[in-house]
mmCIF file of C-alpha atoms and ligand atoms in Angstrom:
data_model
loop_
_atom_site.group_PDB
_atom_site.id
_atom_site.type_symbol
_atom_site.label_atom_id
_atom_site.label_comp_id
_atom_site.label_asym_id
_atom_site.label_seq_id
_atom_site.Cartn_x
_atom_site.Cartn_y
_atom_site.Cartn_z
ATOM 1 C CA MET A 1200 22.233 193.409 10.285
ATOM 2 C CA SER A 1201 19.328 191.350 11.689
ATOM 3 C CA GLU A 1202 19.518 187.582 11.152
ATOM 4 C CA SER A 1203 17.461 186.527 8.108
ATOM 5 C CA ALA A 1204 14.508 184.141 8.481
ATOM 6 C CA PRO A 1205 15.434 180.414 8.502
ATOM 7 C CA LEU A 1206 14.679 178.146 5.526
ATOM 8 C CA TYR A 1207 10.905 177.791 4.899
ATOM 9 C CA GLY A 1208 9.909 174.144 4.413
ATOM 10 C CA LYS A 1209 12.109 171.057 3.962
ATOM 11 C CA PRO A 1210 15.620 171.487 2.494
ATOM 12 C CA ARG A 1211 16.050 170.261 -1.104
ATOM 13 C CA LYS A 1212 19.197 168.533 -2.390
ATOM 14 C CA VAL A 1213 22.087 170.981 -2.807
ATOM 15 C CA GLN A 1214 23.452 170.957 -6.371
ATOM 16 C CA ILE A 1215 26.621 172.688 -7.522
ATOM 17 C CA ILE A 1216 26.536 173.641 -11.205
ATOM 18 C CA PRO A 1217 29.558 175.224 -12.898
ATOM 19 C CA SER A 1218 28.976 177.845 -15.575
ATOM 20 C CA VAL A 1219 31.268 177.307 -18.585
ATOM 21 C CA LEU A 1220 31.861 181.065 -18.934
ATOM 22 C CA PRO A 1221 35.315 181.055 -17.238
ATOM 23 C CA ALA A 1222 36.342 177.797 -18.991
ATOM 24 C CA ASP A 1223 38.920 177.618 -21.793
ATOM 25 C CA PHE A 1224 36.695 177.569 -24.895
ATOM 26 C CA GLY A 1225 39.676 176.201 -26.828
ATOM 27 C CA LYS A 1226 39.419 172.972 -24.838
ATOM 28 C CA LEU A 1227 35.848 173.065 -23.523
ATOM 29 C CA GLY A 1228 35.439 169.305 -23.777
ATOM 30 C CA ALA A 1229 38.397 168.678 -21.490
ATOM 31 C CA ASP A 1230 37.102 171.299 -19.053
ATOM 32 C CA CYS A 1231 33.715 169.538 -19.004
ATOM 33 C CA LYS A 1232 35.500 166.326 -17.996
ATOM 34 C CA LYS A 1233 37.314 168.321 -15.262
ATOM 35 C CA MET A 1234 33.933 169.506 -13.918
ATOM 36 C CA GLU A 1235 32.655 165.916 -13.884
ATOM 37 C CA ASP A 1236 35.770 164.655 -12.067
ATOM 38 C CA ALA A 1237 35.365 167.479 -9.515
ATOM 39 C CA GLY A 1238 31.964 166.118 -8.481
ATOM 40 C CA CYS A 1239 29.734 168.800 -10.056
ATOM 41 C CA ASP A 1240 26.047 167.898 -10.476
ATOM 42 C CA ARG A 1241 25.562 169.253 -14.009
ATOM 43 C CA ILE A 1242 27.121 171.807 -16.387
ATOM 44 C CA GLN A 1243 25.552 175.121 -17.370
ATOM 45 C CA PHE A 1244 26.104 176.364 -20.932
ATOM 46 C CA ASP A 1245 25.572 180.137 -21.099
ATOM 47 C CA VAL A 1246 24.208 180.792 -24.598
ATOM 48 C CA MET A 1247 24.468 184.515 -25.420
ATOM 49 C CA ASP A 1248 23.567 186.197 -28.724
ATOM 50 C CA GLY A 1249 24.938 189.747 -28.274
ATOM 51 C CA ASN A 1250 21.339 190.988 -28.478
ATOM 52 C CA PHE A 1251 19.507 189.927 -25.306
ATOM 53 C CA VAL A 1252 22.823 190.437 -23.440
ATOM 54 C CA PRO A 1253 25.933 192.448 -24.483
ATOM 55 C CA ASN A 1254 28.060 189.337 -24.985
ATOM 56 C CA LEU A 1255 28.321 186.534 -27.547
ATOM 57 C CA THR A 1256 29.265 182.937 -26.707
ATOM 58 C CA PHE A 1257 28.278 179.862 -28.736
ATOM 59 C CA GLY A 1258 25.428 177.970 -30.429
ATOM 60 C CA PRO A 1259 23.963 174.457 -30.189
ATOM 61 C CA ASP A 1260 26.858 172.709 -31.990
ATOM 62 C CA THR A 1261 29.313 173.601 -29.209
ATOM 63 C CA ILE A 1262 27.004 171.944 -26.681
ATOM 64 C CA ARG A 1263 26.487 168.968 -29.008
ATOM 65 C CA TRP A 1264 30.283 168.452 -29.305
ATOM 66 C CA CYS A 1265 30.785 168.612 -25.542
ATOM 67 C CA ARG A 1266 28.435 165.644 -25.036
ATOM 68 C CA GLN A 1267 31.148 163.096 -25.954
ATOM 69 C CA TYR A 1268 33.473 164.326 -23.148
ATOM 70 C CA THR A 1269 31.214 163.900 -20.130
ATOM 71 C CA LYS A 1270 28.226 161.930 -18.848
ATOM 72 C CA LEU A 1271 27.108 164.868 -16.659
ATOM 73 C CA PRO A 1272 23.614 166.303 -17.288
ATOM 74 C CA PHE A 1273 23.589 169.590 -19.208
ATOM 75 C CA GLU A 1274 21.747 172.816 -18.488
ATOM 76 C CA THR A 1275 21.377 175.393 -21.264
ATOM 77 C CA GLN A 1276 20.568 178.997 -20.334
ATOM 78 C CA LEU A 1277 19.201 180.868 -23.352
ATOM 79 C CA MET A 1278 20.269 184.490 -22.915
ATOM 80 C CA VAL A 1279 19.064 185.239 -26.435
ATOM 81 C CA SER A 1280 16.385 187.317 -28.195
ATOM 82 C CA GLU A 1281 12.764 186.229 -28.394
ATOM 83 C CA ARG A 1282 13.228 185.441 -32.102
ATOM 84 C CA CYS A 1283 16.187 183.168 -31.347
ATOM 85 C CA THR A 1284 14.397 181.553 -28.397
ATOM 86 C CA ASP A 1285 11.346 180.712 -30.537
ATOM 87 C CA ALA A 1286 13.368 179.566 -33.562
ATOM 88 C CA MET A 1287 15.885 177.342 -31.745
ATOM 89 C CA LEU A 1288 14.085 175.970 -28.687
ATOM 90 C CA ASP A 1289 13.760 172.423 -30.083
ATOM 91 C CA THR A 1290 17.405 172.370 -31.203
ATOM 92 C CA PHE A 1291 18.713 173.472 -27.809
ATOM 93 C CA THR A 1292 16.399 171.007 -26.068
ATOM 94 C CA GLU A 1293 17.868 168.216 -28.238
ATOM 95 C CA VAL A 1294 21.552 169.044 -27.683
ATOM 96 C CA SER A 1295 20.995 169.461 -23.928
ATOM 97 C CA LYS A 1296 19.878 165.846 -23.515
ATOM 98 C CA GLY A 1297 21.948 163.289 -21.594
ATOM 99 C CA PRO A 1298 24.094 160.501 -23.122
ATOM 100 C CA ASN A 1299 21.031 158.208 -23.258
ATOM 101 C CA GLY A 1300 18.557 160.900 -24.243
ATOM 102 C CA GLU A 1301 17.723 161.919 -20.675
ATOM 103 C CA PRO A 1302 16.034 165.328 -20.370
ATOM 104 C CA GLY A 1303 18.460 168.239 -20.154
ATOM 105 C CA VAL A 1304 17.560 171.484 -18.365
ATOM 106 C CA VAL A 1305 16.526 174.221 -20.808
ATOM 107 C CA ILE A 1306 16.200 177.705 -19.320
ATOM 108 C CA VAL A 1307 14.262 180.416 -21.133
ATOM 109 C CA HIS A 1308 14.174 184.000 -19.917
ATOM 110 C CA VAL A 1309 10.727 185.360 -19.071
ATOM 111 C CA GLU A 1310 11.888 188.658 -20.620
ATOM 112 C CA ALA A 1311 12.368 186.905 -24.001
ATOM 113 C CA CYS A 1312 9.058 185.025 -24.055
ATOM 114 C CA THR A 1313 5.790 186.708 -25.032
ATOM 115 C CA HIS A 1314 4.363 183.170 -24.934
ATOM 116 C CA LEU A 1315 6.185 181.779 -21.903
ATOM 117 C CA HIS A 1316 3.530 179.158 -21.110
ATOM 118 C CA ARG A 1317 3.752 177.814 -24.683
ATOM 119 C CA ASN A 1318 7.594 177.703 -24.666
ATOM 120 C CA LEU A 1319 7.795 175.834 -21.356
ATOM 121 C CA THR A 1320 5.181 173.325 -22.560
ATOM 122 C CA LYS A 1321 7.167 172.913 -25.803
ATOM 123 C CA ILE A 1322 10.403 172.108 -23.921
ATOM 124 C CA ARG A 1323 8.658 169.354 -21.922
ATOM 125 C CA ALA A 1324 6.983 167.964 -25.060
ATOM 126 C CA ALA A 1325 10.394 167.848 -26.803
ATOM 127 C CA GLY A 1326 11.868 165.766 -23.961
ATOM 128 C CA GLY A 1327 13.540 168.572 -22.002
ATOM 129 C CA SER A 1328 13.323 169.748 -18.390
ATOM 130 C CA PRO A 1329 11.788 173.261 -18.532
ATOM 131 C CA SER A 1330 13.114 176.121 -16.436
ATOM 132 C CA VAL A 1331 12.492 179.864 -16.395
ATOM 133 C CA ALA A 1332 14.965 182.640 -15.554
ATOM 134 C CA LEU A 1333 14.299 186.145 -14.244
ATOM 135 C CA ASN A 1334 16.661 189.094 -14.615
ATOM 136 C CA PRO A 1335 17.262 191.152 -11.463
ATOM 137 C CA HIS A 1336 14.687 193.857 -12.349
ATOM 138 C CA THR A 1337 11.923 191.332 -13.144
ATOM 139 C CA PRO A 1338 9.345 190.815 -10.366
ATOM 140 C CA ALA A 1339 8.813 187.240 -9.140
ATOM 141 C CA GLU A 1340 5.115 187.634 -9.986
ATOM 142 C CA MET A 1341 6.028 187.361 -13.702
ATOM 143 C CA ILE A 1342 6.557 183.603 -13.295
ATOM 144 C CA GLU A 1343 3.992 182.839 -10.564
ATOM 145 C CA ASN A 1344 1.482 181.431 -13.055
ATOM 146 C CA VAL A 1345 3.906 178.954 -14.679
ATOM 147 C CA LEU A 1346 5.368 177.377 -11.522
ATOM 148 C CA ASP A 1347 3.356 174.230 -12.257
ATOM 149 C CA LEU A 1348 5.089 173.881 -15.664
ATOM 150 C CA VAL A 1349 8.744 174.073 -14.585
ATOM 151 C CA ASP A 1350 11.296 171.898 -12.797
ATOM 152 C CA HIS A 1351 13.466 174.913 -11.876
ATOM 153 C CA VAL A 1352 13.258 178.673 -11.469
ATOM 154 C CA LEU A 1353 16.529 180.530 -12.073
ATOM 155 C CA VAL A 1354 16.868 183.796 -10.154
ATOM 156 C CA MET A 1355 19.661 185.828 -11.759
ATOM 157 C CA THR A 1356 21.701 187.419 -8.977
ATOM 158 C CA VAL A 1357 23.676 189.580 -11.414
ATOM 159 C CA ASN A 1358 22.741 191.287 -14.677
ATOM 160 C CA PRO A 1359 23.305 188.552 -17.298
ATOM 161 C CA GLY A 1360 26.131 188.716 -19.822
ATOM 162 C CA PHE A 1361 29.362 188.347 -17.922
ATOM 163 C CA GLY A 1362 30.967 186.305 -15.171
ATOM 164 C CA GLY A 1363 32.914 187.746 -12.261
ATOM 165 C CA GLN A 1364 30.244 190.258 -11.200
ATOM 166 C CA LYS A 1365 29.132 191.074 -7.638
ATOM 167 C CA TYR A 1366 26.121 189.326 -6.105
ATOM 168 C CA ILE A 1367 23.033 191.605 -5.861
ATOM 169 C CA PRO A 1368 21.834 191.106 -2.244
ATOM 170 C CA THR A 1369 18.268 192.326 -2.870
ATOM 171 C CA MET A 1370 17.728 189.140 -4.928
ATOM 172 C CA THR A 1371 17.665 187.079 -1.718
ATOM 173 C CA ASP A 1372 14.135 188.234 -0.913
ATOM 174 C CA LYS A 1373 12.995 187.293 -4.420
ATOM 175 C CA VAL A 1374 14.279 183.764 -3.772
ATOM 176 C CA ARG A 1375 12.436 183.692 -0.434
ATOM 177 C CA LYS A 1376 9.147 184.783 -2.044
ATOM 178 C CA ILE A 1377 9.329 182.140 -4.800
ATOM 179 C CA ARG A 1378 10.291 179.475 -2.274
ATOM 180 C CA LYS A 1379 7.165 180.209 -0.196
ATOM 181 C CA TRP A 1380 4.952 179.827 -3.279
ATOM 182 C CA ILE A 1381 6.599 176.482 -4.139
ATOM 183 C CA VAL A 1382 6.271 175.077 -0.607
ATOM 184 C CA ASP A 1383 2.716 176.349 -0.020
ATOM 185 C CA ARG A 1384 1.578 174.820 -3.335
ATOM 186 C CA ASN A 1385 3.445 171.582 -2.669
ATOM 187 C CA LEU A 1386 5.316 171.859 -5.982
ATOM 188 C CA ASP A 1387 8.452 169.863 -6.857
ATOM 189 C CA VAL A 1388 10.529 172.789 -8.136
ATOM 190 C CA ASP A 1389 14.179 173.708 -7.528
ATOM 191 C CA ILE A 1390 15.326 177.298 -7.187
ATOM 192 C CA GLU A 1391 18.624 178.129 -8.881
ATOM 193 C CA VAL A 1392 20.704 181.251 -8.314
ATOM 194 C CA ASP A 1393 23.300 182.455 -10.806
ATOM 195 C CA GLY A 1394 25.791 185.284 -10.519
ATOM 196 C CA GLY A 1395 28.386 186.219 -7.940
ATOM 197 C CA ILE A 1396 27.867 182.961 -6.010
ATOM 198 C CA LYS A 1397 30.929 182.284 -3.836
ATOM 199 C CA ALA A 1398 31.679 180.002 -0.901
ATOM 200 C CA THR A 1399 30.576 182.705 1.537
ATOM 201 C CA LYS A 1400 27.749 183.144 4.052
ATOM 202 C CA GLU A 1401 26.683 186.369 2.315
ATOM 203 C CA THR A 1402 26.066 184.726 -1.066
ATOM 204 C CA ILE A 1403 25.497 180.962 -1.195
ATOM 205 C CA GLY A 1404 24.719 180.852 2.524
ATOM 206 C CA GLU A 1405 21.991 183.495 2.383
ATOM 207 C CA CYS A 1406 20.570 182.090 -0.872
ATOM 208 C CA ALA A 1407 20.332 178.591 0.645
ATOM 209 C CA ARG A 1408 18.671 180.011 3.759
ATOM 210 C CA ALA A 1409 16.163 181.806 1.520
ATOM 211 C CA GLY A 1410 15.324 178.587 -0.351
ATOM 212 C CA ALA A 1411 17.698 178.162 -3.306
ATOM 213 C CA ASN A 1412 19.195 174.675 -3.687
ATOM 214 C CA CYS A 1413 20.913 174.824 -7.124
ATOM 215 C CA PHE A 1414 23.952 177.080 -7.290
ATOM 216 C CA ILE A 1415 25.536 178.173 -10.550
ATOM 217 C CA ALA A 1416 29.129 179.206 -9.981
ATOM 218 C CA GLY A 1417 31.610 180.390 -12.580
ATOM 219 C CA SER A 1418 34.460 182.462 -11.143
ATOM 220 C CA GLY A 1419 33.556 181.292 -7.634
ATOM 221 C CA LEU A 1420 34.369 177.712 -8.617
ATOM 222 C CA PHE A 1421 37.128 178.174 -11.185
ATOM 223 C CA ALA A 1422 39.060 180.206 -8.578
ATOM 224 C CA PHE A 1423 39.929 176.910 -6.867
ATOM 225 C CA ASP A 1424 43.050 175.164 -8.239
ATOM 226 C CA ASP A 1425 41.397 171.939 -7.112
ATOM 227 C CA MET A 1426 37.796 172.281 -8.357
ATOM 228 C CA SER A 1427 36.651 169.398 -6.126
ATOM 229 C CA GLU A 1428 37.720 171.526 -3.144
ATOM 230 C CA GLY A 1429 35.482 174.304 -4.448
ATOM 231 C CA VAL A 1430 32.538 171.941 -4.813
ATOM 232 C CA LYS A 1431 33.011 170.751 -1.229
ATOM 233 C CA LYS A 1432 33.295 174.300 0.172
ATOM 234 C CA LEU A 1433 30.260 175.580 -1.761
ATOM 235 C CA THR A 1434 28.233 172.539 -0.674
ATOM 236 C CA ALA A 1435 29.211 172.947 2.972
ATOM 237 C CA MET A 1436 28.228 176.661 2.954
ATOM 238 C CA ALA A 1437 24.900 175.827 1.294
ATOM 239 C CA LEU A 1438 24.095 173.095 3.841
ATOM 240 C CA GLU A 1439 24.939 175.527 6.638
ATOM 241 C CA GLY A 1440 22.566 178.051 5.095
ATOM 242 C CA GLN A 1441 19.827 175.403 4.932
ATOM 243 C CA GLY A 1442 20.456 174.617 8.607
ATOM 244 C CA VAL A 1443 21.571 171.079 7.729
ATOM 245 C CA ALA A 1444 24.587 169.699 9.557
ATOM 246 C CA PRO A 1445 27.210 168.679 6.914
HETATM 247 O O1 LIG B 2525 25.328 183.662 -16.330
HETATM 248 C C1 LIG B 2525 26.091 184.533 -15.989
HETATM 249 C C2 LIG B 2525 26.043 185.852 -16.561
HETATM 250 O O2 LIG B 2525 25.133 185.906 -17.605
HETATM 251 C C3 LIG B 2525 27.090 184.391 -14.917
HETATM 252 O O3 LIG B 2525 26.413 184.621 -13.729
HETATM 253 C C4 LIG B 2525 27.738 183.058 -14.879
HETATM 254 O O4 LIG B 2525 26.800 182.052 -15.120
HETATM 255 C C5 LIG B 2525 28.352 182.828 -13.522
HETATM 256 O O5 LIG B 2525 29.371 183.744 -13.359
HETATM 257 P P1 LIG B 2525 29.985 184.085 -11.908
HETATM 258 O O6 LIG B 2525 29.248 185.281 -11.415
HETATM 259 O O7 LIG B 2525 29.787 182.885 -11.024
HETATM 260 O O8 LIG B 2525 31.451 184.367 -12.176
#
């Protein structure tokens, strides 16, 4: 396999973000504290409604209750129908805020937003940090015209709904394409990847080389008995992918 192209533009800060999917939902608060102690950068709450994806997780109150257990920033990924996205955007923006009201990351799916531009503007106006996610089949071009409205783009590297799936390697080129747009337009936007991210060259390494700098890991992080070890390994592989000496 030919070596992939090196990172385009300057490397952005590597961030390791655990997904709560593999956590023990019976003691989610304690697990949030564990993620903080392990040195994670923020926590991703995977909100699923059994409609947009074939799984059902939790609503805004679960996120609200977790706030008292950790000072880490929150990131809420809305894998929910368009109706739920529109009806609950302000609520999820509120519960995703930091301990002192700092903006939390709120991720809407382009596939669930007829009025994507309006929803992203609404998140910012409500004090959130807007982000947009694309499912694997969705072309990058679907979000090209809102890059100036977001702080992050989330490229799903599995089909959303479940943890423990295999990374889809064709997503690496989608990351590379979005990264070129961001650099060429001099935008301050992170690229996140989510799904099948492990401490391997083939997943986090290739994604970092293509331009991702925020890595959502569920099973790939919870597999470590010592989560801080997992954070270190994932970070080291990402820096290697960026071509940055650890
Ligand atoms: O968001 C989803 C699926 O919807 C998952 O990708 C989890 O967020 C991460 O799971 P792993 O693939 O890391 O186990």
